[in-house]
Tab-separated table of C-alpha atoms in Angstrom:
chain	number	residue	atom	x	y	z
S	17	MET	CA	-0.153	30.549	1.808
S	18	LEU	CA	1.632	27.398	0.687
S	19	TYR	CA	2.270	24.795	3.379
S	20	LEU	CA	5.207	22.785	2.088
S	21	GLY	CA	7.325	20.092	3.646
S	22	CYS	CA	8.970	16.748	3.029
S	23	HIS	CA	9.312	13.345	4.610
S	24	LEU	CA	11.599	13.457	7.666
S	25	THR	CA	13.029	10.592	9.686
S	26	SER	CA	11.717	10.256	13.224
S	27	SER	CA	14.699	8.296	14.573
S	28	LYS	CA	16.202	11.375	16.280
S	29	GLY	CA	12.967	12.473	17.885
S	30	TYR	CA	10.101	14.884	17.400
S	31	GLU	CA	11.922	18.097	18.325
S	32	HIS	CA	14.678	17.224	15.854
S	33	MET	CA	12.139	16.844	13.043
S	34	GLY	CA	10.631	20.224	13.871
S	35	LYS	CA	14.032	21.905	13.797
S	36	GLU	CA	14.921	20.211	10.510
S	37	ALA	CA	11.658	21.393	8.960
S	38	VAL	CA	12.344	25.015	9.931
S	39	GLN	CA	15.923	24.689	8.701
S	40	ILE	CA	14.830	23.758	5.165
S	41	GLY	CA	12.050	26.334	4.935
S	42	ALA	CA	9.183	23.913	5.569
S	43	ASN	CA	6.009	24.651	7.493
S	44	THR	CA	4.735	21.083	7.624
S	45	PHE	CA	6.282	17.607	7.327
S	46	GLN	CA	5.538	13.904	7.236
S	47	PHE	CA	7.134	11.093	9.231
S	48	PHE	CA	6.808	7.344	9.612
S	49	THR	CA	5.235	6.244	12.882
S	50	ARG	CA	7.711	3.331	12.990
S	51	ASN	CA	10.028	1.484	10.615
S	52	PRO	CA	8.326	1.721	7.175
S	53	ARG	CA	8.664	-2.049	6.810
S	54	GLY	CA	6.855	-2.596	10.119
S	55	GLY	CA	8.055	-3.544	13.578
S	56	ALA	CA	7.850	-2.043	17.035
S	57	ALA	CA	7.592	1.709	17.542
S	58	LYS	CA	9.891	3.674	19.825
S	59	ALA	CA	8.521	4.818	23.153
S	60	ILE	CA	7.188	8.379	23.055
S	61	ASP	CA	8.822	11.058	25.195
S	62	PRO	CA	6.068	13.581	26.054
S	63	ALA	CA	8.646	16.339	26.657
S	64	ASP	CA	10.103	15.779	23.197
S	65	VAL	CA	6.636	15.951	21.638
S	66	ALA	CA	5.886	19.164	23.556
S	67	LYS	CA	8.985	20.801	22.054
S	68	LEU	CA	7.807	19.899	18.541
S	69	LEU	CA	4.358	21.335	19.240
S	70	GLN	CA	5.989	24.556	20.414
S	71	ILE	CA	8.093	24.763	17.233
S	72	ALA	CA	4.970	24.136	15.139
S	73	ARG	CA	3.069	26.948	16.895
S	74	GLU	CA	5.932	29.431	16.696
S	75	ASN	CA	6.468	28.771	12.978
S	76	GLU	CA	2.777	28.552	12.042
S	77	PHE	CA	2.907	24.977	10.770
S	78	SER	CA	-0.126	23.466	9.118
S	79	LYS	CA	-1.249	19.949	10.024
S	80	ILE	CA	1.535	17.370	10.379
S	81	ILE	CA	1.140	13.998	8.644
S	82	ALA	CA	2.164	10.655	10.078
S	83	HIS	CA	2.543	7.832	7.549
S	84	ALA	CA	1.729	4.217	8.316
S	85	PRO	CA	4.262	1.480	7.458
S	86	TYR	CA	4.148	0.221	3.875
S	87	THR	CA	3.564	-3.309	5.158
S	88	LEU	CA	0.139	-2.385	6.528
S	89	ASN	CA	-2.416	-4.197	4.351
S	90	PRO	CA	-5.894	-4.379	5.885
S	91	CYS	CA	-7.405	-6.099	2.834
S	92	SER	CA	-4.924	-8.948	2.462
S	93	LYS	CA	-6.351	-12.424	1.884
S	94	GLU	CA	-4.157	-13.565	4.789
S	95	GLU	CA	-5.813	-13.142	8.189
S	96	LYS	CA	-2.444	-12.769	9.926
S	97	THR	CA	-1.567	-9.803	7.680
S	98	ARG	CA	-4.937	-8.171	8.383
S	99	GLU	CA	-4.423	-8.665	12.114
S	100	PHE	CA	-0.999	-7.002	11.882
S	101	ALA	CA	-2.571	-4.011	10.105
S	102	TYR	CA	-5.218	-3.746	12.813
S	103	MET	CA	-2.692	-3.870	15.658
S	104	VAL	CA	-0.341	-1.334	14.051
S	105	MET	CA	-3.040	1.188	13.179
S	106	ARG	CA	-4.743	0.909	16.548
S	107	ASP	CA	-1.429	1.486	18.319
S	108	ASP	CA	-0.439	4.319	15.969
S	109	LEU	CA	-3.717	6.177	16.476
S	110	GLN	CA	-3.309	5.936	20.238
S	111	ARG	CA	0.217	7.348	19.893
S	112	MET	CA	-1.031	10.117	17.591
S	113	GLU	CA	-3.021	11.592	20.477
S	114	TYR	CA	0.304	12.991	21.716
S	115	LEU	CA	0.080	15.120	18.531
S	116	PRO	CA	-3.608	16.002	18.713
S	117	GLY	CA	-5.547	17.178	15.695
S	118	ASN	CA	-3.162	15.981	12.987
S	119	TYR	CA	-3.313	13.400	10.176
S	120	TYR	CA	-2.446	9.707	9.809
S	121	ASN	CA	-2.016	8.592	6.191
S	122	PHE	CA	-2.028	5.015	4.904
S	123	HIS	CA	-2.061	3.109	1.623
S	124	PRO	CA	-5.441	1.337	1.476
S	125	GLY	CA	-3.789	-1.963	0.538
S	126	SER	CA	-3.947	-4.700	-2.094
S	127	HIS	CA	-6.809	-7.183	-2.335
S	128	VAL	CA	-4.464	-9.838	-3.804
S	129	GLY	CA	-6.992	-11.475	-6.098
S	130	GLN	CA	-10.045	-11.204	-3.835
S	131	GLY	CA	-11.496	-8.408	-5.939
S	132	GLY	CA	-11.870	-4.690	-5.325
S	133	GLU	CA	-15.281	-4.982	-3.667
S	134	GLU	CA	-13.990	-7.373	-1.010
S	135	GLY	CA	-10.880	-5.240	-0.535
S	136	ILE	CA	-13.030	-2.174	0.083
S	137	ARG	CA	-15.183	-4.094	2.579
S	138	LEU	CA	-12.163	-5.286	4.565
S	139	ILE	CA	-10.563	-1.823	4.697
S	140	ALA	CA	-13.790	-0.250	5.914
S	141	LYS	CA	-14.230	-3.035	8.470
S	142	MET	CA	-10.814	-2.339	9.981
S	143	LEU	CA	-11.547	1.374	10.191
S	144	ASN	CA	-14.913	0.699	11.815
S	145	ASP	CA	-13.211	-1.568	14.357
S	146	ILE	CA	-10.554	1.024	15.249
S	147	LEU	CA	-11.919	4.550	14.859
S	148	THR	CA	-13.453	6.177	17.920
S	149	PRO	CA	-15.547	9.334	18.360
S	150	GLU	CA	-12.997	10.611	20.894
S	151	GLN	CA	-9.911	10.517	18.667
S	152	SER	CA	-8.624	13.841	17.339
S	153	THR	CA	-6.645	12.341	14.442
S	154	VAL	CA	-8.140	12.180	10.947
S	155	VAL	CA	-7.102	9.053	9.032
S	156	LEU	CA	-6.240	9.693	5.372
S	157	LEU	CA	-6.743	7.217	2.537
S	158	GLU	CA	-4.051	7.825	-0.070
S	159	THR	CA	-4.825	7.875	-3.791
S	160	MET	CA	-2.963	5.023	-5.475
S	161	ALA	CA	-1.448	4.503	-8.932
S	162	GLY	CA	-3.275	1.225	-9.624
S	163	LYS	CA	-0.375	-1.239	-9.594
S	164	GLY	CA	-1.499	-4.842	-9.519
S	165	SER	CA	-4.400	-5.324	-7.108
S	166	GLU	CA	-4.095	-1.985	-5.281
S	167	VAL	CA	-7.311	-0.606	-3.818
S	168	GLY	CA	-7.730	3.165	-4.194
S	169	ARG	CA	-6.775	3.203	-7.881
S	170	ASN	CA	-9.551	5.699	-8.600
S	171	PHE	CA	-11.759	8.155	-6.752
S	172	GLU	CA	-14.711	5.767	-6.848
S	173	GLU	CA	-12.887	3.163	-4.745
S	174	LEU	CA	-11.887	5.743	-2.135
S	175	ALA	CA	-15.454	7.042	-1.992
S	176	ALA	CA	-16.735	3.471	-1.576
S	177	ILE	CA	-14.467	2.943	1.460
S	178	ARG	CA	-15.682	6.177	3.087
S	179	GLU	CA	-19.277	5.239	2.356
S	180	GLN	CA	-18.917	2.072	4.470
S	181	VAL	CA	-17.155	3.830	7.369
S	182	LEU	CA	-19.459	4.812	10.216
S	183	LEU	CA	-17.350	7.687	11.610
S	184	LYS	CA	-16.931	9.466	8.292
S	185	ASP	CA	-15.634	12.667	9.893
S	186	LYS	CA	-12.555	10.707	10.985
S	187	VAL	CA	-11.624	9.727	7.402
S	188	GLY	CA	-10.236	11.988	4.663
S	189	ILE	CA	-8.150	11.699	1.500
S	190	CYS	CA	-4.503	12.456	0.684
S	191	LEU	CA	-3.995	13.090	-3.040
S	192	ASP	CA	-0.613	12.077	-4.457
S	193	THR	CA	0.215	13.868	-7.723
S	194	CYS	CA	2.360	11.008	-9.061
S	195	HIS	CA	-0.252	8.419	-8.140
S	196	VAL	CA	-3.250	10.175	-9.694
S	197	HIS	CA	-1.183	10.969	-12.821
S	198	ASP	CA	-0.092	7.331	-13.123
S	199	GLY	CA	-3.658	6.293	-12.306
S	200	GLY	CA	-4.961	8.072	-15.413
S	201	TYR	CA	-6.031	11.537	-14.241
S	202	ASP	CA	-4.341	14.065	-16.530
S	203	ILE	CA	-3.361	16.781	-14.077
S	204	VAL	CA	-1.023	18.345	-16.649
S	205	LYS	CA	-3.575	19.054	-19.370
S	206	ASP	CA	-6.817	18.961	-17.374
S	207	LEU	CA	-6.246	19.798	-13.713
S	208	ASP	CA	-9.657	21.440	-13.446
S	209	GLY	CA	-11.240	18.269	-14.773
S	210	MET	CA	-9.496	16.165	-12.131
S	211	VAL	CA	-10.563	18.549	-9.350
S	212	THR	CA	-14.153	18.572	-10.615
S	213	GLU	CA	-14.202	14.777	-10.803
S	214	PHE	CA	-12.832	14.449	-7.270
S	215	ASP	CA	-15.466	16.834	-5.988
S	216	ARG	CA	-18.226	14.934	-7.795
S	217	VAL	CA	-17.159	11.491	-6.602
S	218	VAL	CA	-15.639	12.103	-3.146
S	219	GLY	CA	-16.206	15.755	-2.231
S	220	LEU	CA	-13.487	18.382	-1.908
S	221	SER	CA	-14.324	18.899	1.770
S	222	HIS	CA	-12.808	15.450	2.391
S	223	LEU	CA	-9.473	16.257	0.696
S	224	LYS	CA	-7.093	17.015	3.558
S	225	ALA	CA	-3.508	16.785	2.222
S	226	LEU	CA	-1.299	16.463	-0.852
S	227	HIS	CA	1.778	14.414	-1.696
S	228	ILE	CA	3.759	16.416	-4.243
S	229	ASN	CA	5.788	14.233	-6.606
S	230	ASP	CA	6.723	14.236	-10.268
S	231	SER	CA	6.379	10.938	-12.156
S	232	MET	CA	8.928	8.881	-14.068
S	233	ASN	CA	6.142	7.521	-16.289
S	234	PRO	CA	3.481	8.915	-18.634
S	235	VAL	CA	-0.108	9.486	-17.583
S	236	GLY	CA	-2.054	6.267	-17.038
S	237	ALA	CA	1.054	4.066	-16.687
S	238	HIS	CA	-0.023	2.589	-13.304
S	239	LYS	CA	3.645	2.386	-12.266
S	240	ASP	CA	4.154	4.647	-9.175
S	241	ARG	CA	7.754	5.761	-9.703
S	242	HIS	CA	8.362	9.164	-8.131
S	243	ALA	CA	10.658	11.719	-9.767
S	244	ARG	CA	12.100	15.003	-8.595
S	245	ILE	CA	10.012	18.047	-9.402
S	246	GLY	CA	10.642	19.068	-13.017
S	247	GLU	CA	12.416	15.829	-13.927
S	248	GLY	CA	9.346	13.767	-14.841
S	249	TYR	CA	6.246	13.677	-17.016
S	250	ILE	CA	4.275	16.106	-14.824
S	251	GLY	CA	6.770	18.975	-14.670
S	252	ALA	CA	7.322	21.911	-12.335
S	253	GLN	CA	4.784	24.224	-13.957
S	254	ALA	CA	1.974	21.668	-13.644
S	255	ILE	CA	2.939	21.017	-10.019
S	256	GLY	CA	2.818	24.773	-9.467
S	257	ARG	CA	-0.714	24.858	-10.874
S	258	VAL	CA	-1.710	22.101	-8.454
S	259	LEU	CA	-0.372	24.031	-5.467
S	260	ASN	CA	-2.023	27.280	-6.578
S	261	HIS	CA	-5.382	25.809	-7.579
S	262	PRO	CA	-8.142	27.559	-5.568
S	263	ALA	CA	-9.552	24.224	-4.382
S	264	LEU	CA	-6.139	22.883	-3.288
S	265	LYS	CA	-4.087	25.850	-2.091
S	266	GLY	CA	-3.559	25.868	1.643
S	267	LEU	CA	-3.573	22.095	2.089
S	268	PRO	CA	-0.433	20.609	3.687
S	269	ALA	CA	1.719	19.492	0.732
S	270	VAL	CA	4.523	17.006	1.367
S	271	LEU	CA	7.364	16.146	-1.013
S	272	GLU	CA	8.266	12.458	-1.366
S	273	THR	CA	10.720	12.931	-4.226
S	274	PRO	CA	13.944	10.859	-4.400
S	275	GLN	CA	16.571	13.064	-2.753
S	276	GLU	CA	20.002	12.234	-1.392
S	277	ASN	CA	19.727	14.641	1.541
S	278	LEU	CA	17.694	17.476	3.042
S	279	ALA	CA	19.445	20.029	0.832
S	280	GLY	CA	17.560	18.569	-2.126
S	281	TYR	CA	14.237	19.074	-0.376
S	282	GLN	CA	15.246	22.579	0.677
S	283	ALA	CA	15.917	23.486	-2.955
S	284	GLU	CA	12.604	21.986	-4.108
S	285	ILE	CA	10.648	23.812	-1.406
S	286	ALA	CA	12.275	27.109	-2.370
S	287	MET	CA	11.547	26.458	-6.046
S	288	LEU	CA	7.895	25.642	-5.347
S	289	ARG	CA	7.511	28.746	-3.190
S	290	SER	CA	8.788	30.804	-6.129
S	291	LEU	CA	5.795	29.510	-8.138
S	292	GLU	CA	3.240	30.757	-5.609
S	293	LYS	CA	0.647	33.139	-7.029
């Protein structure tokens, strides 16, 4: 079965997101824990969360993915920025226990001239300071396109972060099709090669979710510009092969394509379902 969804806004509450997901034919979704540029999070209404959990059970949702704010950078050279990342993630993971057993995805960050090795050390340090054996949420490191000083530009950097984390069972990977394509992994011509390389370096058992996006740029461009499915350099057929690959099928797959409204996501989800084998 394909578990497909898109990014939904949480401003109208958890139940509303669940209803929107069902409305567009989704059986998973992603949402920001707070404003994507940072700031305070809204208070959680347990009754509202309970209604979402009921919708998820009744419609056989896969795992739901929360996304950290884009401003979270645990490997910044600025201590104040690292402290902000720590406070936000710690608070978010406490809030995620209202949605037990789901995923919390974040961009590993940018080392801003300190070097990849130091960036990896700082990211792992934050995770070691925050993660607890009791938490039910698995934190996902997202594959990145390699812009500037981004950490996570290749599988080796993600594996290096996990290697330094003590509670490794609390850390997985979210693979973004646009990001790995822009990062230099040719998922159009050699998807099997990419999957084999991921398994060799990180381990497929640690791959927990997918971000499904086409790319506005050719393979290896290191640009990170998402395109609608079929309107970029990856193409709908290659995306279909990703979703149907034996090692990847069944993972929650979230669209982050540039759409004007939910109708666009509904059409993409229907199109992707038509490619299921």
